[in-house]
Coordinates of C-alpha atoms and ligand atoms in Angstrom, one line a residue:
Chain A
X1 CA 46.7 94.4 117.6
X2 CA 45.4 91.9 120.1
X3 CA 47.5 90.2 122.6
X4 CA 47.0 86.4 122.7
X5 CA 48.8 83.4 124.0
X6 CA 51.8 83.0 126.3
X7 CA 54.4 83.7 123.7
X8 CA 53.1 87.0 122.8
X9 CA 52.8 87.8 126.4
X10 CA 56.6 87.7 126.8
X11 CA 56.8 90.1 124.0
X12 CA 54.1 92.4 125.2
X13 CA 55.2 92.6 128.6
X14 CA 57.2 95.6 127.5
X15 CA 55.4 98.9 127.6
X16 CA 57.5 100.9 125.1
X17 CA 60.7 99.7 123.3
X18 CA 62.1 97.2 120.9
X19 CA 61.9 93.4 120.8
X20 CA 64.5 91.7 118.7
X21 CA 63.0 88.2 118.3
X22 CA 64.0 85.0 116.5
X23 CA 67.7 85.4 117.0
X24 CA 69.7 82.1 116.5
X25 CA 70.8 81.0 120.0
X26 CA 74.5 81.0 119.1
X27 CA 74.3 84.5 117.8
X28 CA 72.4 86.1 120.7
X29 CA 75.5 87.5 122.5
X30 CA 77.0 88.6 119.3
X31 CA 73.9 90.6 118.7
X32 CA 74.3 92.2 122.1
X33 CA 77.9 93.0 121.2
X34 CA 77.1 94.5 117.7
X35 CA 74.4 96.8 119.1
X36 CA 76.5 97.7 122.1
X37 CA 73.6 96.7 124.4
X38 CA 75.9 96.1 127.3
X39 CA 76.6 99.8 127.6
X40 CA 72.9 100.8 127.7
X41 CA 71.4 102.1 130.7
X42 CA 67.8 101.3 129.5
X43 CA 66.0 98.2 130.9
X44 CA 67.2 95.2 129.0
X45 CA 65.8 91.6 129.2
X46 CA 67.8 88.8 127.5
X47 CA 66.2 85.4 126.9
X48 CA 68.0 82.5 125.2
X49 CA 67.1 78.9 124.3
X50 CA 63.5 79.9 124.5
X51 CA 61.2 77.4 122.5
X52 CA 60.1 78.6 119.0
X53 CA 57.7 77.0 116.7
X54 CA 59.7 77.9 113.6
X55 CA 63.3 77.6 114.9
X56 CA 63.1 75.1 117.8
X57 CA 65.1 77.3 120.1
X58 CA 65.7 80.9 119.8
X59 CA 67.1 83.9 121.6
X60 CA 65.2 87.3 122.3
X61 CA 66.2 90.7 123.6
X62 CA 63.9 93.3 124.9
X63 CA 65.1 96.8 125.2
X64 CA 62.8 99.4 127.0
X65 CA 62.2 103.0 126.0
X66 CA 64.5 103.0 123.2
X67 CA 64.2 104.0 119.5
X68 CA 67.0 102.6 117.4
X69 CA 67.4 103.6 113.7
X70 CA 66.7 100.8 111.1
X71 CA 70.3 101.0 109.8
X72 CA 71.6 100.2 113.2
X73 CA 69.3 97.3 113.7
X74 CA 70.0 96.0 110.3
X75 CA 73.7 95.5 111.3
X76 CA 72.8 92.3 113.0
X77 CA 71.4 90.7 109.9
X78 CA 75.0 89.5 109.1
X79 CA 74.9 87.0 111.9
X80 CA 71.1 86.8 112.6
X81 CA 69.4 87.1 109.2
X82 CA 66.2 85.5 110.7
X83 CA 65.9 88.1 113.4
X84 CA 62.6 90.0 113.6
X85 CA 62.3 93.6 115.1
X86 CA 59.1 94.4 116.9
X87 CA 58.5 98.0 117.9
X88 CA 56.3 98.3 120.9
X89 CA 54.1 101.1 122.0
X90 CA 51.8 100.9 124.9
X91 CA 52.2 97.2 125.1
X92 CA 51.2 96.8 121.4
X93 CA 53.4 95.8 118.5
X94 CA 53.0 98.8 116.2
X95 CA 55.6 97.7 113.7
X96 CA 57.3 94.3 112.9
X97 CA 59.8 93.6 110.2
X98 CA 62.6 91.3 109.4
X99 CA 66.1 92.7 109.6
X100 CA 67.6 93.5 106.2
X101 CA 71.2 93.4 105.4
X102 CA 72.4 96.8 104.4
X103 CA 74.5 97.3 101.2
X104 CA 77.7 98.1 103.2
X105 CA 78.9 96.9 106.6
X106 CA 81.2 99.5 108.1
X107 CA 83.5 98.6 111.1
X108 CA 81.3 95.6 112.2
X109 CA 83.3 92.7 110.8
X110 CA 86.9 91.8 110.8
X111 CA 88.6 90.7 107.5
X112 CA 89.5 87.1 107.3
X113 CA 92.6 87.9 105.2
X114 CA 95.6 88.3 107.5
X115 CA 97.3 90.2 104.6
X116 CA 94.4 92.7 104.4
X117 CA 95.4 96.3 105.1
X118 CA 92.4 96.5 107.5
X119 CA 94.1 93.9 109.7
X120 CA 97.3 95.9 109.8
X121 CA 96.3 99.6 110.1
X122 CA 94.3 101.3 112.7
X123 CA 91.2 101.8 110.5
X124 CA 87.7 100.9 110.0
X125 CA 86.8 97.7 108.1
X126 CA 84.3 97.8 105.3
X127 CA 82.5 95.1 103.5
X128 CA 80.1 95.3 100.4
X129 CA 77.2 92.9 100.7
X130 CA 77.2 91.0 97.3
X131 CA 74.4 88.5 98.2
X132 CA 72.1 89.3 101.1
X133 CA 70.1 86.1 100.9
X134 CA 73.1 83.6 101.2
X135 CA 75.2 86.3 102.8
X136 CA 78.2 86.7 100.5
X137 CA 80.4 89.7 101.4
X138 CA 83.4 91.3 99.8
X139 CA 86.1 93.2 101.7
X140 CA 86.2 96.8 100.3
X141 CA 90.0 96.8 100.6
X142 CA 91.4 93.3 99.7
X143 CA 88.4 92.2 97.6
X144 CA 88.3 88.9 99.6
X145 CA 84.9 87.0 99.4
X146 CA 83.5 86.1 102.8
X147 CA 80.5 83.6 103.2
X148 CA 78.3 83.7 106.2
X149 CA 79.9 80.7 108.0
X150 CA 83.4 82.6 107.8
X151 CA 82.1 86.0 109.3
X152 CA 84.3 87.2 112.3
X153 CA 83.1 90.1 114.2
X154 CA 85.4 92.9 115.0
Chain B
X1 CA 92.4 118.9 87.8
X2 CA 90.3 115.8 88.2
X3 CA 91.6 113.3 90.6
X4 CA 91.3 109.7 89.1
X5 CA 92.9 106.8 90.9
X6 CA 93.7 103.6 89.3
X7 CA 93.2 100.9 92.0
X8 CA 91.8 97.9 90.4
X9 CA 91.1 97.0 86.8
X10 CA 87.5 96.3 87.6
X11 CA 87.0 100.0 88.4
X12 CA 87.4 100.7 84.8
X13 CA 84.7 100.9 82.2
X14 CA 85.1 99.6 78.5
X15 CA 85.3 103.3 77.4
X16 CA 88.0 104.1 80.0
X17 CA 90.0 101.1 79.0
X18 CA 89.8 102.0 75.3
X19 CA 90.7 105.6 76.1
X20 CA 93.7 104.3 78.0
X21 CA 94.8 102.2 75.1
X22 CA 94.4 105.0 72.7
X23 CA 96.5 107.3 74.8
X24 CA 99.2 104.6 75.1
X25 CA 99.5 104.3 71.4
X26 CA 100.2 108.0 71.2
X27 CA 103.0 107.5 73.5
X28 CA 104.2 104.5 71.7
X29 CA 104.7 107.0 68.7
X30 CA 106.3 109.5 70.8
X31 CA 107.3 108.5 74.4
X32 CA 108.9 111.9 75.2
X33 CA 106.1 114.5 75.9
X34 CA 106.6 117.2 78.4
X35 CA 103.2 116.9 80.0
X36 CA 104.5 116.7 83.5
X37 CA 106.8 119.8 83.6
X38 CA 106.8 121.0 87.2
X39 CA 105.0 118.1 88.5
X40 CA 106.4 115.7 91.2
X41 CA 105.4 112.1 91.4
X42 CA 105.7 110.1 94.7
X43 CA 107.1 106.6 94.0
X44 CA 106.4 104.6 97.2
X45 CA 107.6 101.0 97.0
X46 CA 106.9 99.5 100.4
X47 CA 108.3 96.2 99.0
X48 CA 110.9 96.0 96.3
X49 CA 109.9 95.5 92.7
X50 CA 112.6 96.7 90.4
X51 CA 110.8 96.0 87.1
X52 CA 107.6 97.8 88.0
X53 CA 109.4 100.7 89.7
X54 CA 111.8 101.3 86.8
X55 CA 108.9 101.3 84.4
X56 CA 106.9 103.9 86.2
X57 CA 109.8 106.1 87.0
X58 CA 110.9 106.0 83.5
X59 CA 107.4 106.9 82.4
X60 CA 107.4 110.1 84.8
X61 CA 111.0 111.0 83.4
X62 CA 109.9 110.6 79.8
X63 CA 106.9 112.9 80.6
X64 CA 109.3 115.4 82.0
X65 CA 108.2 114.9 85.8
X66 CA 110.2 114.5 88.9
X67 CA 110.2 111.6 91.1
X68 CA 110.5 111.3 94.8
X69 CA 110.1 108.3 97.1
X70 CA 111.7 105.1 98.2
X71 CA 112.2 101.8 96.6
X72 CA 112.2 99.6 99.7
X73 CA 110.3 100.0 103.0
X74 CA 113.4 99.1 105.1
X75 CA 114.8 102.6 104.1
X76 CA 111.5 104.5 104.9
X77 CA 109.9 105.6 108.0
X78 CA 107.7 102.6 107.8
X79 CA 110.5 100.6 109.3
X80 CA 110.1 103.0 112.4
X81 CA 106.6 101.8 112.7
X82 CA 104.8 104.6 111.0
X83 CA 101.4 103.9 109.8
X84 CA 100.6 103.8 106.1
X85 CA 98.2 106.7 106.8
X86 CA 100.9 108.8 108.1
X87 CA 103.3 108.1 105.3
X88 CA 100.6 108.9 102.6
X89 CA 99.5 112.1 104.3
X90 CA 103.1 113.2 104.4
X91 CA 103.9 112.4 100.8
X92 CA 100.5 113.8 99.6
X93 CA 101.8 117.2 100.8
X94 CA 104.7 117.0 98.5
X95 CA 103.6 115.2 95.4
X96 CA 101.1 115.7 92.8
X97 CA 100.4 112.0 92.4
X98 CA 101.5 108.8 94.3
X99 CA 102.5 105.6 92.6
X100 CA 102.5 102.8 95.3
X101 CA 103.4 99.2 95.7
X102 CA 102.6 97.6 99.1
X103 CA 102.8 94.0 100.4
X104 CA 99.4 94.3 102.0
X105 CA 96.1 93.7 100.0
X106 CA 93.8 96.8 99.8
X107 CA 96.6 99.2 100.8
X108 CA 96.1 101.2 97.7
X109 CA 92.4 101.6 98.0
X110 CA 92.9 102.6 101.7
X111 CA 95.5 105.2 100.7
X112 CA 93.2 106.5 98.1
X113 CA 90.7 107.3 100.8
X114 CA 93.1 109.4 102.9
X115 CA 95.2 110.9 100.2
X116 CA 94.4 114.3 98.6
X117 CA 96.3 113.4 95.5
X118 CA 95.5 110.5 93.0
X119 CA 96.8 107.1 93.9
X120 CA 98.0 104.6 91.2
X121 CA 98.2 101.1 92.5
X122 CA 101.4 99.4 91.4
X123 CA 100.6 96.2 93.1
X124 CA 99.0 95.5 96.5
X125 CA 100.0 92.0 97.7
X126 CA 98.4 89.4 95.6
X127 CA 95.3 91.5 95.0
X128 CA 95.6 93.9 92.1
X129 CA 98.0 95.2 89.7
X130 CA 96.0 97.2 87.2
X131 CA 99.0 98.6 85.2
X132 CA 100.2 95.1 84.4
X133 CA 96.7 94.2 83.2
X134 CA 96.6 97.5 81.1
X135 CA 99.9 96.5 79.4
X136 CA 98.6 93.2 78.7
X137 CA 95.6 94.6 77.1
X138 CA 97.6 96.9 75.1
X139 CA 100.0 94.2 73.9
X140 CA 96.9 92.0 72.8
X141 CA 95.4 95.0 70.9
X142 CA 98.8 95.8 69.4
X143 CA 99.4 92.3 68.1
X144 CA 95.9 91.3 67.0
X145 CA 94.6 94.7 66.0
X146 CA 91.5 94.1 68.1
X147 CA 90.4 93.0 71.5
X148 CA 87.3 91.5 70.2
X149 CA 86.4 87.8 69.8
X150 CA 89.9 86.3 70.6
X151 CA 90.8 83.0 71.9
X152 CA 93.0 83.6 74.9
X153 CA 94.8 80.5 76.4
X154 CA 96.2 80.8 79.9
X155 CA 98.7 78.3 81.0
X156 CA 100.4 77.4 84.3
X157 CA 99.4 78.8 87.6
X158 CA 95.8 79.9 87.2
X159 CA 95.0 79.5 90.9
X160 CA 97.3 82.2 92.5
X161 CA 98.3 84.1 89.4
X162 CA 96.7 87.5 89.8
X163 CA 97.7 88.6 86.4
X164 CA 95.5 86.0 84.8
X165 CA 92.5 86.8 87.0
X166 CA 92.7 90.5 86.3
X167 CA 93.2 89.9 82.6
X168 CA 90.1 87.7 82.6
X169 CA 88.0 90.5 84.3
X170 CA 89.3 93.1 82.0
X171 CA 88.5 90.9 78.8
X172 CA 84.9 90.8 79.9
X173 CA 84.0 93.5 77.6
X174 CA 85.4 92.0 74.4
X175 CA 83.6 88.7 74.0
X176 CA 86.7 86.5 74.6
X177 CA 86.9 82.7 74.4
X178 CA 89.2 81.4 77.1
X179 CA 91.1 78.1 77.5
X180 CA 92.4 77.3 80.9
X181 CA 95.4 75.0 80.9
X182 CA 96.6 73.9 84.4
X183 CA 97.0 71.0 86.7
X184 CA 94.6 70.0 89.3
X185 CA 96.5 71.9 92.0
X186 CA 96.6 75.2 90.1
X187 CA 93.3 75.2 88.2
X188 CA 91.4 78.4 87.6
X189 CA 89.4 79.2 90.9
X190 CA 85.6 78.5 90.9
X191 CA 84.9 82.1 91.7
X192 CA 86.3 83.2 88.2
X193 CA 84.6 80.3 86.4
X194 CA 81.4 81.4 87.9
X195 CA 82.2 85.0 86.9
X196 CA 82.5 83.8 83.2
X197 CA 79.3 81.8 83.3
X198 CA 77.3 84.8 84.8
X199 CA 78.6 87.0 82.0
X200 CA 78.3 84.5 79.2
X201 CA 81.9 84.3 78.6
X202 CA 82.9 80.9 76.8
X203 CA 85.7 78.9 78.4
X204 CA 87.2 75.5 78.3
X205 CA 89.3 73.8 80.9
X206 CA 91.9 71.2 80.3
X207 CA 95.0 69.6 81.9
X208 CA 96.4 68.9 78.5
X209 CA 98.8 71.5 77.0
X210 CA 98.3 69.9 73.6
X211 CA 98.7 71.0 69.9
X212 CA 95.0 71.2 69.4
X213 CA 94.7 73.9 72.1
X214 CA 97.8 75.8 70.8
X215 CA 96.6 75.7 67.3
X216 CA 93.2 77.5 67.9
X217 CA 94.9 80.2 70.2
X218 CA 95.3 83.8 69.4
X219 CA 97.0 84.8 72.6
X220 CA 99.0 82.2 74.6
X221 CA 99.4 83.8 78.1
X222 CA 102.1 81.8 80.0
X223 CA 102.6 82.0 83.7
X224 CA 105.2 81.0 86.2
X225 CA 104.5 77.8 88.0
X226 CA 106.1 78.4 91.6
X227 CA 107.6 75.7 93.6
X228 CA 106.2 77.2 96.9
X229 CA 102.7 76.4 95.6
X230 CA 103.3 72.6 95.8
X231 CA 103.3 70.6 99.1
X232 CA 104.7 67.6 97.0
X233 CA 107.9 68.5 95.2
X234 CA 107.6 65.4 92.9
X235 CA 104.4 66.8 91.7
X236 CA 106.1 70.2 91.1
X237 CA 108.9 68.8 89.0
X238 CA 106.4 66.9 86.9
X239 CA 104.0 69.8 86.5
X240 CA 106.7 72.3 85.7
X241 CA 107.8 70.3 82.6
X242 CA 104.3 69.7 81.5
X243 CA 103.5 73.3 81.2
X244 CA 106.7 74.4 79.5
X245 CA 106.5 76.0 76.2
X246 CA 109.0 75.0 73.5
X247 CA 109.5 76.3 70.0
X248 CA 108.6 73.0 68.4
X249 CA 105.1 73.3 70.0
X250 CA 104.3 76.3 68.0
X251 CA 104.9 74.6 64.6
X252 CA 101.1 74.4 63.7
X253 CA 100.0 77.6 65.4
X254 CA 97.9 80.4 63.8
X255 CA 100.2 83.0 62.3
X256 CA 98.7 85.7 64.4
X257 CA 99.4 83.7 67.7
X258 CA 101.6 85.6 70.2
X259 CA 103.2 84.4 73.3
X260 CA 102.8 86.7 76.5
X261 CA 104.2 86.4 79.9
X262 CA 104.3 88.8 82.7
X263 CA 108.0 88.2 83.3
X264 CA 110.2 87.2 85.0
X265 CA 110.1 83.8 83.5
X266 CA 112.1 80.8 84.8
X267 CA 111.7 77.6 82.9
X268 CA 108.1 77.8 81.5
X269 CA 109.4 79.2 78.2
X270 CA 112.4 77.7 76.7
X271 CA 115.1 79.9 75.2
X272 CA 114.3 78.7 71.7
X273 CA 110.9 80.3 71.7
X274 CA 112.7 83.6 71.9
X275 CA 113.7 83.3 68.3
X276 CA 110.2 82.6 66.9
X277 CA 107.9 85.3 65.5
X278 CA 105.4 84.3 68.1
X279 CA 107.5 85.4 71.1
X280 CA 106.4 88.8 72.3
X281 CA 107.0 89.0 76.0
X282 CA 109.9 91.4 75.7
X283 CA 107.9 94.0 73.7
X284 CA 105.1 93.3 76.2
X285 CA 107.3 94.6 78.9
X286 CA 108.2 97.6 76.9
X287 CA 104.5 98.3 76.4
X288 CA 104.5 98.9 80.2
X289 CA 106.2 102.2 79.7
X290 CA 103.5 103.6 77.3
X291 CA 100.6 102.5 79.2
X292 CA 102.1 103.7 82.5
X293 CA 102.5 107.1 80.8
X294 CA 98.8 106.8 79.8
X295 CA 97.8 105.9 83.3
X296 CA 99.8 108.8 84.8
X297 CA 98.2 111.3 82.5
X298 CA 94.7 109.9 83.2
X299 CA 95.3 110.1 86.9
X300 CA 96.3 113.8 86.8
X301 CA 93.5 114.6 84.4
X302 CA 95.9 115.6 81.7
Ligands
LIG401 ZN1 90.1 92.5 103.5

């Protein structure tokens, strides 16, 4: 894969690791949170409000020398469905894919229903993804339907 | 022994529903069957519900089992701040089955994930109350001889009434025709109307509790309109009277029409309806015993 243009250079400046691109600016730090990036000892570069042809502005995270499983990365789809994962090896993008919402989200979100058992017991939350495109989730416990604009991180 | 929880009516297939109804019919013929000899059932009522608790505990007793438990969380260790998990772990050591009522939604499903014995949900907040739905289905079957192709009219609080939502879901297998009768404030939520559309279930919606509606109805399912649902009390007073059923309104009804109500009723069915052949809500409550006997046996794989 050839490296051309300034934008690609920002991405390619990483020798090995993962670039999470096209993150909505207001979700950037939530993505950091979901993936626990603040606890990593790897080299991490975070950019926000970078110009993007498709989104206007975007956020971007580069993590050096890491290999995260797809399931882990897909967890961010709930708040950043537009995010694109680039796997970098020797300065080249060897794999590129959009994040995909998994069928179940375990212990990532908080239920919006104050009367839900998951808000009243020390336990993991669990949501089923009913519609991955328009992001419609259903709490496994109280069966409350949650839409994307109502999503609250745990 | 197979562990089969009953948490939500939507967990049941058509075959499972029909099997439960068949079983309930056997218990209607003979409620006293010693199938639970030597068995202990935990009856955990984290919030009081005398009607449901008596029905379940009678079912256990008629089956020859024993009941342990509590009828109010204030008398249990929950009041000392014990988690639900710890209570369930403890009782699961003693009982072969747990019947539980809890004010929080999803409590029964969570309990089923930590309990080694089956859980029967006897109501979790405003979420699910599957034994109520099963007794409604049984009553419909009993009075109509079938569950198929019936016109079911739901009246009153269709917004917050979980019994009507669960009944709607359970009827999806039986090609129903629904008529939703409610004021604007208490209309059937969009979510359930979309559910009907998706499954090709016919429904009509009206504010008008009219003779035309009643006269084409097979099952008239009345619900309680609660004052606390209204911000405007004047509006409550008006609505309360509009959605009240009186005996004279049943004059032109189909002979097979039966009036159901999850009870307790307040003013939505006048006393004179009790004397009509259409009144069926007291028998409906009794059917709770037979269906709960069937639910308990299913849970224990008996
Ligand atoms: Zn919930």
